GROMACS .gro file of C-alpha atoms in nm:
model
  147
    1MET     CA    1  -1.113   0.687   1.148
    2SER     CA    2  -0.709   0.574   1.136
    3THR     CA    3  -0.533   0.456   1.398
    4LYS     CA    4  -0.185   0.475   1.504
    5ILE     CA    5  -0.002   0.158   1.681
    6SER     CA    6   0.317   0.119   1.802
    7SER     CA    7   0.548  -0.204   1.646
    8PHE     CA    8   0.483  -0.372   1.984
    9GLN     CA    9   0.099  -0.335   1.947
   10PHE     CA   10   0.184  -0.508   1.590
   11ASP     CA   11   0.094  -0.880   1.608
   12GLU     CA   12  -0.125  -1.194   1.502
   13ILE     CA   13  -0.414  -1.096   1.681
   14LEU     CA   14  -0.459  -0.737   1.499
   15LEU     CA   15  -0.405  -0.929   1.158
   16GLU     CA   16  -0.635  -1.187   1.172
   17LYS     CA   17  -0.906  -0.908   1.314
   18THR     CA   18  -0.893  -0.640   1.067
   19ASN     CA   19  -0.980  -0.633   0.723
   20SER     CA   20  -0.860  -0.233   0.713
   21PRO     CA   21  -0.505  -0.166   0.575
   22ILE     CA   22  -0.206  -0.163   0.768
   23ILE     CA   23   0.035   0.044   0.666
   24VAL     CA   24   0.394  -0.015   0.821
   25CYS     CA   25   0.600   0.325   0.838
   26SER     CA   26   0.848   0.147   1.109
   27ASN     CA   27   0.980  -0.184   0.976
   28THR     CA   28   1.126  -0.381   1.277
   29PRO     CA   29   1.219  -0.723   1.300
   30ARG     CA   30   0.913  -0.776   1.511
   31VAL     CA   31   0.684  -0.656   1.228
   32ILE     CA   32   0.876  -0.916   0.994
   33ARG     CA   33   0.843  -1.193   1.203
   34VAL     CA   34   0.448  -1.160   1.278
   35LEU     CA   35   0.411  -1.142   0.916
   36ASN     CA   36   0.608  -1.438   0.862
   37THR     CA   37   0.442  -1.660   1.111
   38SER     CA   38   0.114  -1.500   1.022
   39GLY     CA   39   0.152  -1.650   0.661
   40PHE     CA   40   0.194  -1.316   0.459
   41ILE     CA   41   0.367  -1.343   0.129
   42GLU     CA   42   0.575  -1.029   0.040
   43VAL     CA   43   0.415  -0.927  -0.336
   44SER     CA   44   0.647  -0.638  -0.535
   45LEU     CA   45   0.392  -0.493  -0.752
   46ASN     CA   46   0.597  -0.251  -0.936
   47LYS     CA   47   0.773  -0.553  -1.168
   48LEU     CA   48   0.434  -0.730  -1.175
   49LEU     CA   49   0.238  -0.447  -1.324
   50ALA     CA   50   0.506  -0.301  -1.529
   51GLU     CA   51   0.482  -0.652  -1.683
   52LYS     CA   52   0.046  -0.621  -1.744
   53LEU     CA   53   0.109  -0.252  -1.871
   54LEU     CA   54   0.370  -0.303  -2.149
   55SER     CA   55   0.135  -0.439  -2.371
   56LYS     CA   56  -0.132  -0.129  -2.390
   57ASN     CA   57  -0.034   0.232  -2.552
   58SER     CA   58   0.021   0.516  -2.320
   59LYS     CA   59  -0.346   0.616  -2.294
   60GLU     CA   60  -0.446   0.247  -2.228
   61ARG     CA   61  -0.172   0.248  -1.940
   62ILE     CA   62  -0.331   0.557  -1.752
   63ASN     CA   63  -0.669   0.406  -1.805
   64SER     CA   64  -0.613   0.114  -1.688
   65VAL     CA   65  -0.350   0.110  -1.393
   66TYR     CA   66  -0.606   0.092  -1.096
   67ASP     CA   67  -0.800  -0.225  -1.265
   68GLU     CA   68  -0.459  -0.414  -1.341
   69THR     CA   69  -0.355  -0.375  -0.961
   70VAL     CA   70  -0.684  -0.505  -0.870
   71GLU     CA   71  -0.643  -0.783  -1.080
   72ILE     CA   72  -0.264  -0.896  -0.975
   73ILE     CA   73  -0.347  -0.856  -0.593
   74LYS     CA   74  -0.686  -1.037  -0.670
   75ALA     CA   75  -0.474  -1.318  -0.790
   76PHE     CA   76  -0.314  -1.372  -0.476
   77LYS     CA   77  -0.530  -1.618  -0.237
   78GLN     CA   78  -0.353  -1.559   0.088
   79PRO     CA   79  -0.284  -1.241   0.305
   80ILE     CA   80  -0.029  -1.023   0.108
   81TYR     CA   81   0.249  -0.787   0.259
   82LEU     CA   82   0.283  -0.531  -0.030
   83ILE     CA   83   0.653  -0.392  -0.108
   84ASP     CA   84   0.809  -0.187  -0.438
   85TYR     CA   85   0.489  -0.003  -0.555
   86GLU     CA   86   0.599   0.346  -0.623
   87MET     CA   87   0.487   0.366  -0.941
   88LEU     CA   88   0.140   0.390  -0.824
   89PHE     CA   89   0.243   0.752  -0.738
   90ASP     CA   90   0.302   0.880  -1.113
   91PRO     CA   91   0.106   1.156  -1.135
   92ARG     CA   92  -0.016   1.066  -1.493
   93TYR     CA   93  -0.250   0.785  -1.318
   94LYS     CA   94  -0.413   1.028  -1.065
   95LEU     CA   95  -0.462   0.750  -0.808
   96ASP     CA   96  -0.534   0.821  -0.448
   97VAL     CA   97  -0.293   0.525  -0.322
   98ILE     CA   98  -0.433   0.508   0.026
   99LYS     CA   99  -0.803   0.469  -0.118
  100MET     CA  100  -0.701   0.212  -0.349
  101PHE     CA  101  -0.507   0.044  -0.068
  102CYS     CA  102  -0.823   0.018   0.157
  103ASP     CA  103  -1.056  -0.089  -0.173
  104LEU     CA  104  -0.782  -0.358  -0.197
  105ALA     CA  105  -0.813  -0.477   0.155
  106ARG     CA  106  -1.191  -0.558   0.077
  107PHE     CA  107  -1.075  -0.881  -0.114
  108ILE     CA  108  -0.764  -0.968   0.059
  109LYS     CA  109  -0.570  -0.894   0.388
  110MET     CA  110  -0.304  -0.648   0.335
  111VAL     CA  111  -0.007  -0.497   0.491
  112VAL     CA  112   0.191  -0.235   0.306
  113LYS     CA  113   0.536  -0.135   0.388
  114TRP     CA  114   0.544   0.246   0.379
  115CYS     CA  115   0.737   0.364   0.138
  116GLY     CA  116   0.803   0.749   0.199
  117ASN     CA  117   0.779   0.928   0.557
  118PHE     CA  118   0.526   0.981   0.830
  119GLU     CA  119   0.484   1.342   0.969
  120ASN     CA  120   0.235   1.496   1.183
  121ASP     CA  121  -0.031   1.246   1.105
  122LYS     CA  122   0.029   1.230   0.710
  123LEU     CA  123   0.184   0.964   0.524
  124VAL     CA  124   0.426   1.183   0.245
  125TYR     CA  125   0.540   1.034  -0.056
  126SER     CA  126   0.876   1.230  -0.249
  127VAL     CA  127   0.937   1.591  -0.197
  128PRO     CA  128   0.706   1.911  -0.236
  129ASN     CA  129   0.886   2.001  -0.549
  130TYR     CA  130   0.835   1.666  -0.707
  131LYS     CA  131   0.539   1.573  -0.941
  132ASP     CA  132   0.488   1.304  -0.756
  133TYR     CA  133   0.471   1.430  -0.442
  134HIS     CA  134   0.190   1.340  -0.208
  135SER     CA  135   0.065   1.384   0.145
  136TYR     CA  136  -0.234   1.183   0.300
  137ASN     CA  137  -0.383   1.268   0.604
  138ILE     CA  138  -0.444   0.939   0.770
  139ASN     CA  139  -0.745   1.042   0.965
  140ASN     CA  140  -0.936   1.074   0.589
  141TYR     CA  141  -0.917   0.674   0.557
  142ASN     CA  142  -0.996   0.365   0.733
  143ILE     CA  143  -0.606   0.217   0.803
  144ILE     CA  144  -0.405   0.115   1.090
  145CYS     CA  145  -0.083   0.251   1.090
  146VAL     CA  146   0.231   0.122   1.285
  147ILE     CA  147   0.469   0.396   1.394
   0.00000   0.00000   0.00000
């Protein structure tokens, strides 16, 4: 289901045609240039989401992270380049972050700057001994990975 491409294959035509989230593991100047010329705006999710969650008690926070994230992303009326979203990996939230990106891509075109590593067809966040460690086999998702 997933597709791997090099940064040289990343272009405006791909951005226009796909409705799948694009996960950028190789943040080259070419990728940034293509995003800028294609009208994608950079969105830092951590701050926006933290502001929404501050008004809730800890149990409400845990139960509302997904919905609040969807609300934040839907508010943007143009394609987004998502950065700074590490709080989604908090183990208390029990989120499948890549599935969430797939869900969000139904509402808006999105490119995600991957904040971890790409190893053996897996998107890896953190390290195995940490509670926030996650490893996602890209073949389980309908995504495009720029490596």
